[in-house]
PDB file of C-alpha atoms in Angstrom:
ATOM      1  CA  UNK A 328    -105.618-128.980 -50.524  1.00 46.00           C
ATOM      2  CA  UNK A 329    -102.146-129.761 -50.161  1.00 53.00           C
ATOM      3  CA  UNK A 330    -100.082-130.400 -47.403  1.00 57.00           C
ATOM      4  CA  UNK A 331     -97.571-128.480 -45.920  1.00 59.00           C
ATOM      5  CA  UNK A 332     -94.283-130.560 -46.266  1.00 76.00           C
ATOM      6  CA  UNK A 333     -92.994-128.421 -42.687  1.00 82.00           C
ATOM      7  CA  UNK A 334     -93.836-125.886 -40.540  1.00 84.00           C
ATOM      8  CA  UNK A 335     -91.675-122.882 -39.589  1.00 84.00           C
ATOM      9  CA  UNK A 336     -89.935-123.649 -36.556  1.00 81.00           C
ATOM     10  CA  UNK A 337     -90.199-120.047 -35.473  1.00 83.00           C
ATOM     11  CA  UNK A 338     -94.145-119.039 -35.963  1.00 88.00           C
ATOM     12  CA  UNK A 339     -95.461-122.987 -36.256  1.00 87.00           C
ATOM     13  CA  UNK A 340     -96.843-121.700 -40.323  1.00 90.00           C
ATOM     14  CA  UNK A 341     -97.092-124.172 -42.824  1.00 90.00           C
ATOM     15  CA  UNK A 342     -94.159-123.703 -45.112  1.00 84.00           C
ATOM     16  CA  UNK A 343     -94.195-125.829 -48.910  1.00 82.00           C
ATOM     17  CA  UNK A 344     -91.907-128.161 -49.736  1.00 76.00           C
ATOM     18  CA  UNK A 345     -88.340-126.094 -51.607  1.00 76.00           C
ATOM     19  CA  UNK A 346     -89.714-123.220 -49.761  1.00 81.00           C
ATOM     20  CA  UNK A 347     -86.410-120.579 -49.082  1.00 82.00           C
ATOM     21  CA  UNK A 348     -88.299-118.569 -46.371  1.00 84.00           C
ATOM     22  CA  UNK A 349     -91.548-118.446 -43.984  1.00 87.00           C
ATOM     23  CA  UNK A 350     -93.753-116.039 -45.782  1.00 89.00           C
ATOM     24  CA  UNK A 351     -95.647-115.535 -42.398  1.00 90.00           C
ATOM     25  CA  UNK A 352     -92.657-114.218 -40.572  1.00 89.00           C
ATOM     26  CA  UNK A 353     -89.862-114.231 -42.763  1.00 85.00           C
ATOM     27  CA  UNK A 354     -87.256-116.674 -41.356  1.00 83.00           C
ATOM     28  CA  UNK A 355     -84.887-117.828 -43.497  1.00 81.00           C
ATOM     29  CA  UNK A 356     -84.688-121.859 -44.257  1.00 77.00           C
ATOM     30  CA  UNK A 357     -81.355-122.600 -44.720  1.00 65.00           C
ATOM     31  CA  UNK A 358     -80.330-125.730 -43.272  1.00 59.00           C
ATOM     32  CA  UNK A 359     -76.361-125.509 -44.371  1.00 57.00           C
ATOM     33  CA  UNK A 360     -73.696-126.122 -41.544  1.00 57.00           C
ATOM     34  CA  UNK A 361     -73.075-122.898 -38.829  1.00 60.00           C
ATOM     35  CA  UNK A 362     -76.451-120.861 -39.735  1.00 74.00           C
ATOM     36  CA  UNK A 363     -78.436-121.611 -36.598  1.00 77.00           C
ATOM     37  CA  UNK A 364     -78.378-119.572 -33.896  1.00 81.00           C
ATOM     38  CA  UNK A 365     -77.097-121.716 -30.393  1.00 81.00           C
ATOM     39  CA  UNK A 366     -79.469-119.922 -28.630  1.00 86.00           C
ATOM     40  CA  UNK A 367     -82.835-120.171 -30.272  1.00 83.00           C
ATOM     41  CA  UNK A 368     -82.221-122.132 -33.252  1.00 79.00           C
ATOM     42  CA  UNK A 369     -83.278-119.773 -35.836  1.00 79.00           C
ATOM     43  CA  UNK A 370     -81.732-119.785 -39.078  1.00 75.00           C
ATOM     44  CA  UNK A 371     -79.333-116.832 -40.191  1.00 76.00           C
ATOM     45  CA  UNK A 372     -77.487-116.242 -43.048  1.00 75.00           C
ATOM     46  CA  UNK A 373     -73.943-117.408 -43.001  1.00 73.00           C
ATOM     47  CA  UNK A 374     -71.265-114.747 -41.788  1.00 77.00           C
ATOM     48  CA  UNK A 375     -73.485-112.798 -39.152  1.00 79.00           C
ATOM     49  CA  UNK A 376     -72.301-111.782 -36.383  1.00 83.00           C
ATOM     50  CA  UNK A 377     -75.164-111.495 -34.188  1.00 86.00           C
ATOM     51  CA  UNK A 378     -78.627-113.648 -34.660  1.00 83.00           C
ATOM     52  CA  UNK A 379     -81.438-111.607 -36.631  1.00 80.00           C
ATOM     53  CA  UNK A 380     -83.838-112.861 -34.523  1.00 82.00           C
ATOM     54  CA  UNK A 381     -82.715-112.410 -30.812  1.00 88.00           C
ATOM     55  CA  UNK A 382     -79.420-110.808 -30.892  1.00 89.00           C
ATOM     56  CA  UNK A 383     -77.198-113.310 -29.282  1.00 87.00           C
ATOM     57  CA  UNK A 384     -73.594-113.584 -30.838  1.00 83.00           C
TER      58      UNK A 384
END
């Protein structure tokens, strides 16, 4: 068994090391600059508007 080099910091699921997304709930893992949302620190994709996970702007 290997271990999970993180967890998803939205549903707490193991996530592999390089992974690009949670395949449990689909949140995206990109760590670059401006992506996370100030209000629940999910990641989005660079340029939205609005967060994909709660709405906020």
């Amino acid at each position: 068994m290997t271990r999970p080099a993180f967890t998803c910091h939205v549903c707490g699921a193991p996530a592999e090391a390089g992974a690009r997304f949670c395949v449990f709930c689909g949140q995206a893992f990109n760590d670059a600059p401006g992506v996370r949302c100030p209000a629940c620190q999910s990641n989005n994709l660079p340029g939205e508007h609005f967060c994909e996970m709660c709405g906020a702007p």
